[in-house]
Amino acid sequence: MSMNTQGRPTAPGEAGESFRPKTFTGNRALDMEEPLLFEFGSLETTGVDLDEEDGIEFELGAFERKADIGLAGLAEPEAMRHYVRLSRNNYAIDSGLYPLGSCTMKHNPRLNEKMARLPGFSDIHPLQPVSSVPGALELIDELAHWLMVSTGTHAVAMSPKAGAHGELCGMMAIKAAHTAAGRDPKIVLVPESAHGTNPATAALLGFKVVSIDAKEDGTVDLATLKNTIAEHADNIAGIMLTNPNTCGLFERDVKEIADLIHDAGGFFYCDGANFNAIVGKARPGDLGVDAMHINLHKTFSTPHGGGGPGSGPVVLSDRLAPYAPLPFIRKSDASLELVETNAATSDDEQPFGRMTAFHGQMGMYVRALSYMMSHGSDGLKQASEDAVLNANYIRVGLQDLMSLPFGVRPCMHEVLFDDSFLKDSGVTTLDFAKAMIDEGYHPMTMYFPLVVHGAMLIEPTESESRASLDLFVATMRDLVMSAQRGETERFSGAPYLAPRRRLDETGAARKPVLKWTEPEPAQVTPEAAE
Amino acid sequence: MRYLPLSNTDRGDMLARIGVNSIDDLFADIPENVRLEGLLDLPKRASEMQVERKLSAMAEKNTSAGSVPFFVGAGAYKHHVPATVDHLIQRSEFLTSYTPYQPEITQGTLQYLFEFQTQVARLTAMDVANASMYDGSTGTGEAVLMAHRVTKRNKAVLSGGLHPQYREVVEGLSNMSGDRVVSLPADPMGTEDILSQIDDETSCVVVQSPSFYGQLIDLKPIAEKAHQHRALLIAVFTEVVSLGLIEPPGTQGADIVVGEGQSIGNGLNFGGPYVGLFATRQKYVRQMPGRLCGETVDAEGKRGFVLTLSTREQHIRRDKATSNICTNSGLCCLAFTIHMALLGQAGLTKLARINHGNAVRLRKLLSAVPGVEVLNAAYFNEFTLSLPKVAEDVVEQLAERGVLAGLPVSRLEPENKDLANLLVVASTEVNTDEDRAAFAAALKEVLA
């Protein structure tokens, strides 16, 4: 028998570089098409082995399910491959810069994940005897301490499940405080630049939202604010203000704003979405804030998880503290006590109600505390400084080519551009963002805040290295110059290289298909059947 | 600091490039009198080892469910989650992505949301499901608000079998927004007369089955009466595994179905994060809260998925939105989807049968203990005991004997003395014969 000693070719060969084969599978090497699980799973298959049931007796009454559920199952290797393939169609912080303004897409340390999975945290039931979970109360209390110290407040409602839920909690506390004082003011002031959740929250509670215009530099106009307050004298419930605001600017007049609102009998709700800019640099409690939610998934690195779960504890001023919702932990010298019902409250505790069953997002508390302890007071301050430094570094790298709506001035942890640099180029903010995808970047937040035309809000966070920022700036400069040279094709059809081209969102909304259904069996004609 | 890539040299160079002298020049907009000098009054940075040591010490003070015979349910359930689930949800591409605002590069998230919506719609036998809520309790609050929008009325009738903390969430929200709530008294045996509470002012009736007390409730007559008065039936469940074995709310006439999905894919986590399931009829889809994922095509005609009907949502509608909700429960919803995909209907049905079988075994053992009465005739994996002693004391004594035995109803309903002796117990697939025997023996001892 003779050996084949030819070996295999090791040179790249002569195939033209522009040739792209149309594959049989539709796959492009590592870029795979993946069907829905229902399209290849089967009703008989299961990927979970359960102990055999022997001699089960039924005490279900007449409630037994009669019809099939119609849910396909996958064997374990099938499930593994399916979801691994799906994951590869996702952009993520771990794979690249994710400059989504107002969302604080920072590094998610895996230590946090490890800590949250300790059985003493992950495998305890919210209603098992309180005496069997002293460490859980200790953890919640410890995180509460870190949150209160870093915000300069003395109370925090831990249970809200996300930022918007925290807003709801804060505004409910404000409403409860007014009610307790025998007042029923109706007006909540919300600057134009606010997140949509702010007016939605206020409206949910029956408040009337009055919008406050920004002045030229993107911050709240004190004169307008004074006039609006005067117009609605005695009817001001409060103001909902984001600070730093959504234009990436710190509201310089924040103390005056707080005083005006307080003098009018209202409360100051601060949207804490942008807290990452000022941790260790300024404390909201010192700024006159009465309530502020903290997005643990933004500022304190609990993962964004594809859109949740979030966690939105709300710090409260002394005036609002008595109205904090159930449950809360009462701390005395010797012990921590979990207060879950009105029956257990003391006279000076007047909870307005309950935001959720159980005690809030414990899994997120562990992660946030792990993050905060890792940083410590020095690291938290450094993180905010680096976040602001990085945003300004991008600003300076791009401000000669892109347009700053409020002129050249330092920004906080995010930098806002408008689309005037694209004027007459035929390229829109959306096109520009989609072209960034082809370059391997997740686009920034766009068309928000609404106060700026074609807004592009870039938040790099402190997690980016200088090299990463340099490449990003160079890429953005290349894109801007390309747009200004009139190379519209690079933008108008982008992205070209992503797992999907632009998707038809209009069609999706016109005739919504919100779940998978079995395809109709193909019509079989009599001739074909023969 | 290990999470911060910039070196001091970088920082200096970057400040120079920006054209400022010090980092504080970038914070100049913060009024000087409120700028913090020095550091927050908190410990300084800590190594991984130090953090692990401190947090592990706290964790070790807690008795984990897996370490003892464990029978607590009442809205959160101890189930076994396959190892595959936790591995997959920790894939960076899932864990560290955000809301799929750019669908071209987040098809992974969007496709699992579409799978999730399909699974929830089929489990509940409803037309459409959303991409999840925070949890079952907040979902119930949102369902009531949705019913008010649909019916243009504002009175909700809550069954006495609804989880007391779910009831409190609805009551709190309604009190604040000026809506009316009629909460019926606690109903351990499922014998309340809810039909007579439904009238032409009723917006919705909220009924939990299996109830907080474990009782299975016939929803059909309630749906019928509600519909006669143009009111909606909101069906609630806290144990989603039950749908593997019992008649789904959709075939019983429910208009909105809300449930807690924690049992599938998610751990106990001391109460959160969990995943709220939310489904409704096609005709109400535009009044639904929360995110929805829909199928569409891309510019080349390939199938893809996008977030859709967002004109209902706060970022477009602001103060006219259907809800203020922004995030959903993404990663928990992924855990649910993967676990459910692994189970399939074959696995889910079997899991549900094992749960029920274990509960029946437990029921027999416990009802044989002198003085113990079981209140429920039809139940899934949870039922209520009436004890000859105060349940809270009994539970503490059982805990001392190493058995975590269930929830004394008085913990959530301290003001109703009639409930002081009631204990809600659950048994899932994780309980062994030895666990059940230990529970029965300890209970016998404590009650003797």
JSON list of C-alpha atoms in Angstrom, two decimals, chain B residues 76-194:
[
{"chain": "B", "resi": 76, "resn": "ALA", "atom": "CA", "xyz": [-42.25, 31.27, 44.11]},
{"chain": "B", "resi": 77, "resn": "TYR", "atom": "CA", "xyz": [-41.29, 27.64, 43.64]},
{"chain": "B", "resi": 78, "resn": "LYS", "atom": "CA", "xyz": [-38.21, 25.54, 44.11]},
{"chain": "B", "resi": 79, "resn": "HIS", "atom": "CA", "xyz": [-37.69, 23.59, 40.88]},
{"chain": "B", "resi": 80, "resn": "HIS", "atom": "CA", "xyz": [-34.73, 21.93, 39.27]},
{"chain": "B", "resi": 81, "resn": "VAL", "atom": "CA", "xyz": [-33.25, 23.96, 36.40]},
{"chain": "B", "resi": 82, "resn": "PRO", "atom": "CA", "xyz": [-31.09, 22.07, 33.87]},
{"chain": "B", "resi": 83, "resn": "ALA", "atom": "CA", "xyz": [-27.42, 23.10, 33.85]},
{"chain": "B", "resi": 84, "resn": "THR", "atom": "CA", "xyz": [-27.68, 24.03, 30.17]},
{"chain": "B", "resi": 85, "resn": "VAL", "atom": "CA", "xyz": [-29.97, 26.94, 30.98]},
{"chain": "B", "resi": 86, "resn": "ASP", "atom": "CA", "xyz": [-27.60, 28.81, 33.24]},
{"chain": "B", "resi": 87, "resn": "HIS", "atom": "CA", "xyz": [-24.70, 28.17, 30.92]},
{"chain": "B", "resi": 88, "resn": "LEU", "atom": "CA", "xyz": [-26.52, 29.57, 27.90]},
{"chain": "B", "resi": 89, "resn": "ILE", "atom": "CA", "xyz": [-27.89, 32.69, 29.57]},
{"chain": "B", "resi": 90, "resn": "GLN", "atom": "CA", "xyz": [-24.33, 33.58, 30.57]},
{"chain": "B", "resi": 91, "resn": "ARG", "atom": "CA", "xyz": [-23.21, 33.73, 26.96]},
{"chain": "B", "resi": 92, "resn": "SER", "atom": "CA", "xyz": [-21.75, 37.23, 26.66]},
{"chain": "B", "resi": 93, "resn": "GLU", "atom": "CA", "xyz": [-23.85, 37.91, 23.59]},
{"chain": "B", "resi": 94, "resn": "PHE", "atom": "CA", "xyz": [-27.05, 37.46, 25.61]},
{"chain": "B", "resi": 95, "resn": "LEU", "atom": "CA", "xyz": [-25.88, 38.68, 29.01]},
{"chain": "B", "resi": 96, "resn": "THR", "atom": "CA", "xyz": [-24.23, 41.92, 27.93]},
{"chain": "B", "resi": 97, "resn": "SER", "atom": "CA", "xyz": [-26.52, 43.03, 25.13]},
{"chain": "B", "resi": 98, "resn": "TYR", "atom": "CA", "xyz": [-29.34, 45.51, 25.66]},
{"chain": "B", "resi": 99, "resn": "THR", "atom": "CA", "xyz": [-32.85, 46.07, 24.39]},
{"chain": "B", "resi": 100, "resn": "PRO", "atom": "CA", "xyz": [-32.77, 45.21, 20.68]},
{"chain": "B", "resi": 101, "resn": "TYR", "atom": "CA", "xyz": [-32.96, 48.78, 19.41]},
{"chain": "B", "resi": 102, "resn": "GLN", "atom": "CA", "xyz": [-30.87, 47.82, 16.34]},
{"chain": "B", "resi": 103, "resn": "PRO", "atom": "CA", "xyz": [-32.56, 44.70, 15.03]},
{"chain": "B", "resi": 104, "resn": "GLU", "atom": "CA", "xyz": [-29.91, 44.00, 12.38]},
{"chain": "B", "resi": 105, "resn": "ILE", "atom": "CA", "xyz": [-27.42, 43.12, 15.13]},
{"chain": "B", "resi": 106, "resn": "THR", "atom": "CA", "xyz": [-29.75, 41.74, 17.80]},
{"chain": "B", "resi": 107, "resn": "GLN", "atom": "CA", "xyz": [-31.62, 39.01, 15.98]},
{"chain": "B", "resi": 108, "resn": "GLY", "atom": "CA", "xyz": [-30.51, 36.62, 18.72]},
{"chain": "B", "resi": 109, "resn": "THR", "atom": "CA", "xyz": [-32.51, 38.44, 21.36]},
{"chain": "B", "resi": 110, "resn": "LEU", "atom": "CA", "xyz": [-35.42, 39.13, 19.05]},
{"chain": "B", "resi": 111, "resn": "GLN", "atom": "CA", "xyz": [-35.75, 35.54, 17.92]},
{"chain": "B", "resi": 112, "resn": "TYR", "atom": "CA", "xyz": [-35.84, 34.16, 21.46]},
{"chain": "B", "resi": 113, "resn": "LEU", "atom": "CA", "xyz": [-38.43, 36.79, 22.38]},
{"chain": "B", "resi": 114, "resn": "PHE", "atom": "CA", "xyz": [-40.55, 35.57, 19.48]},
{"chain": "B", "resi": 115, "resn": "GLU", "atom": "CA", "xyz": [-40.10, 31.99, 20.67]},
{"chain": "B", "resi": 116, "resn": "PHE", "atom": "CA", "xyz": [-40.99, 33.07, 24.20]},
{"chain": "B", "resi": 117, "resn": "GLN", "atom": "CA", "xyz": [-44.17, 34.84, 23.04]},
{"chain": "B", "resi": 118, "resn": "THR", "atom": "CA", "xyz": [-45.18, 31.72, 21.13]},
{"chain": "B", "resi": 119, "resn": "GLN", "atom": "CA", "xyz": [-44.56, 29.47, 24.13]},
{"chain": "B", "resi": 120, "resn": "VAL", "atom": "CA", "xyz": [-46.56, 31.69, 26.47]},
{"chain": "B", "resi": 121, "resn": "ALA", "atom": "CA", "xyz": [-49.45, 32.02, 24.02]},
{"chain": "B", "resi": 122, "resn": "ARG", "atom": "CA", "xyz": [-49.64, 28.24, 23.67]},
{"chain": "B", "resi": 123, "resn": "LEU", "atom": "CA", "xyz": [-49.32, 27.49, 27.36]},
{"chain": "B", "resi": 124, "resn": "THR", "atom": "CA", "xyz": [-52.12, 29.87, 28.24]},
{"chain": "B", "resi": 125, "resn": "ALA", "atom": "CA", "xyz": [-54.15, 29.12, 25.08]},
{"chain": "B", "resi": 126, "resn": "MET", "atom": "CA", "xyz": [-54.32, 32.83, 24.29]},
{"chain": "B", "resi": 127, "resn": "ASP", "atom": "CA", "xyz": [-53.85, 34.65, 20.97]},
{"chain": "B", "resi": 128, "resn": "VAL", "atom": "CA", "xyz": [-50.87, 36.85, 21.83]},
{"chain": "B", "resi": 129, "resn": "ALA", "atom": "CA", "xyz": [-48.29, 37.22, 24.57]},
{"chain": "B", "resi": 130, "resn": "ASN", "atom": "CA", "xyz": [-45.86, 40.08, 25.15]},
{"chain": "B", "resi": 131, "resn": "ALA", "atom": "CA", "xyz": [-42.11, 39.87, 25.65]},
{"chain": "B", "resi": 132, "resn": "SER", "atom": "CA", "xyz": [-42.54, 39.66, 29.47]},
{"chain": "B", "resi": 133, "resn": "MET", "atom": "CA", "xyz": [-43.21, 41.91, 32.46]},
{"chain": "B", "resi": 134, "resn": "TYR", "atom": "CA", "xyz": [-41.13, 42.43, 35.60]},
{"chain": "B", "resi": 135, "resn": "ASP", "atom": "CA", "xyz": [-42.98, 39.67, 37.45]},
{"chain": "B", "resi": 136, "resn": "GLY", "atom": "CA", "xyz": [-46.44, 38.26, 38.07]},
{"chain": "B", "resi": 137, "resn": "SER", "atom": "CA", "xyz": [-47.48, 40.85, 40.65]},
{"chain": "B", "resi": 138, "resn": "THR", "atom": "CA", "xyz": [-46.60, 43.95, 38.64]},
{"chain": "B", "resi": 139, "resn": "GLY", "atom": "CA", "xyz": [-48.06, 42.24, 35.56]},
{"chain": "B", "resi": 140, "resn": "THR", "atom": "CA", "xyz": [-51.34, 41.91, 37.44]},
{"chain": "B", "resi": 141, "resn": "GLY", "atom": "CA", "xyz": [-51.30, 45.63, 38.20]},
{"chain": "B", "resi": 142, "resn": "GLU", "atom": "CA", "xyz": [-50.71, 46.35, 34.51]},
{"chain": "B", "resi": 143, "resn": "ALA", "atom": "CA", "xyz": [-53.49, 43.95, 33.50]},
{"chain": "B", "resi": 144, "resn": "VAL", "atom": "CA", "xyz": [-56.00, 45.85, 35.62]},
{"chain": "B", "resi": 145, "resn": "LEU", "atom": "CA", "xyz": [-54.93, 49.17, 34.07]},
{"chain": "B", "resi": 146, "resn": "MET", "atom": "CA", "xyz": [-55.26, 47.58, 30.62]},
{"chain": "B", "resi": 147, "resn": "ALA", "atom": "CA", "xyz": [-58.78, 46.37, 31.42]},
{"chain": "B", "resi": 148, "resn": "HIS", "atom": "CA", "xyz": [-59.70, 49.91, 32.45]},
{"chain": "B", "resi": 149, "resn": "ARG", "atom": "CA", "xyz": [-58.47, 51.18, 29.08]},
{"chain": "B", "resi": 150, "resn": "VAL", "atom": "CA", "xyz": [-60.38, 48.53, 27.17]},
{"chain": "B", "resi": 151, "resn": "THR", "atom": "CA", "xyz": [-63.68, 48.87, 29.05]},
{"chain": "B", "resi": 152, "resn": "LYS", "atom": "CA", "xyz": [-63.39, 52.58, 29.83]},
{"chain": "B", "resi": 153, "resn": "ARG", "atom": "CA", "xyz": [-64.47, 51.70, 33.37]},
{"chain": "B", "resi": 154, "resn": "ASN", "atom": "CA", "xyz": [-62.43, 51.76, 36.53]},
{"chain": "B", "resi": 155, "resn": "LYS", "atom": "CA", "xyz": [-63.72, 49.17, 38.99]},
{"chain": "B", "resi": 156, "resn": "ALA", "atom": "CA", "xyz": [-61.76, 45.99, 39.55]},
{"chain": "B", "resi": 157, "resn": "VAL", "atom": "CA", "xyz": [-63.09, 43.04, 41.55]},
{"chain": "B", "resi": 158, "resn": "LEU", "atom": "CA", "xyz": [-60.34, 40.95, 43.15]},
{"chain": "B", "resi": 159, "resn": "SER", "atom": "CA", "xyz": [-60.96, 37.37, 44.22]},
{"chain": "B", "resi": 160, "resn": "GLY", "atom": "CA", "xyz": [-60.10, 36.38, 47.78]},
{"chain": "B", "resi": 161, "resn": "GLY", "atom": "CA", "xyz": [-57.92, 33.68, 46.30]},
{"chain": "B", "resi": 162, "resn": "LEU", "atom": "CA", "xyz": [-55.52, 36.20, 44.78]},
{"chain": "B", "resi": 163, "resn": "HIS", "atom": "CA", "xyz": [-52.01, 36.29, 46.29]},
{"chain": "B", "resi": 164, "resn": "PRO", "atom": "CA", "xyz": [-52.24, 38.94, 49.06]},
{"chain": "B", "resi": 165, "resn": "GLN", "atom": "CA", "xyz": [-49.16, 40.77, 47.82]},
{"chain": "B", "resi": 166, "resn": "TYR", "atom": "CA", "xyz": [-50.53, 40.82, 44.25]},
{"chain": "B", "resi": 167, "resn": "ARG", "atom": "CA", "xyz": [-53.70, 42.31, 45.71]},
{"chain": "B", "resi": 168, "resn": "GLU", "atom": "CA", "xyz": [-51.66, 44.96, 47.52]},
{"chain": "B", "resi": 169, "resn": "VAL", "atom": "CA", "xyz": [-49.87, 45.90, 44.29]},
{"chain": "B", "resi": 170, "resn": "VAL", "atom": "CA", "xyz": [-53.20, 46.39, 42.51]},
{"chain": "B", "resi": 171, "resn": "GLU", "atom": "CA", "xyz": [-54.71, 48.26, 45.45]},
{"chain": "B", "resi": 172, "resn": "GLY", "atom": "CA", "xyz": [-51.71, 50.57, 45.75]},
{"chain": "B", "resi": 173, "resn": "LEU", "atom": "CA", "xyz": [-51.72, 51.45, 42.08]},
{"chain": "B", "resi": 174, "resn": "SER", "atom": "CA", "xyz": [-55.49, 51.94, 42.03]},
{"chain": "B", "resi": 175, "resn": "ASN", "atom": "CA", "xyz": [-55.55, 54.11, 45.13]},
{"chain": "B", "resi": 176, "resn": "MET", "atom": "CA", "xyz": [-52.96, 56.35, 43.57]},
{"chain": "B", "resi": 177, "resn": "SER", "atom": "CA", "xyz": [-54.62, 56.64, 40.18]},
{"chain": "B", "resi": 178, "resn": "GLY", "atom": "CA", "xyz": [-58.10, 57.07, 41.63]},
{"chain": "B", "resi": 179, "resn": "ASP", "atom": "CA", "xyz": [-59.51, 53.75, 40.41]},
{"chain": "B", "resi": 180, "resn": "ARG", "atom": "CA", "xyz": [-61.86, 51.56, 42.42]},
{"chain": "B", "resi": 181, "resn": "VAL", "atom": "CA", "xyz": [-61.06, 48.12, 43.82]},
{"chain": "B", "resi": 182, "resn": "VAL", "atom": "CA", "xyz": [-63.38, 45.64, 45.49]},
{"chain": "B", "resi": 183, "resn": "SER", "atom": "CA", "xyz": [-61.24, 43.05, 47.29]},
{"chain": "B", "resi": 184, "resn": "LEU", "atom": "CA", "xyz": [-63.13, 40.00, 48.47]},
{"chain": "B", "resi": 185, "resn": "PRO", "atom": "CA", "xyz": [-62.23, 38.40, 51.82]},
{"chain": "B", "resi": 186, "resn": "ALA", "atom": "CA", "xyz": [-59.64, 35.62, 51.95]},
{"chain": "B", "resi": 187, "resn": "ASP", "atom": "CA", "xyz": [-61.04, 32.49, 50.31]},
{"chain": "B", "resi": 188, "resn": "PRO", "atom": "CA", "xyz": [-58.96, 29.41, 51.17]},
{"chain": "B", "resi": 189, "resn": "MET", "atom": "CA", "xyz": [-61.45, 26.85, 49.84]},
{"chain": "B", "resi": 190, "resn": "GLY", "atom": "CA", "xyz": [-62.56, 28.59, 46.66]},
{"chain": "B", "resi": 191, "resn": "THR", "atom": "CA", "xyz": [-66.15, 28.93, 47.77]},
{"chain": "B", "resi": 192, "resn": "GLU", "atom": "CA", "xyz": [-66.60, 32.70, 47.51]},
{"chain": "B", "resi": 193, "resn": "ASP", "atom": "CA", "xyz": [-69.53, 34.17, 45.62]},
{"chain": "B", "resi": 194, "resn": "ILE", "atom": "CA", "xyz": [-67.69, 36.36, 43.16]}
]
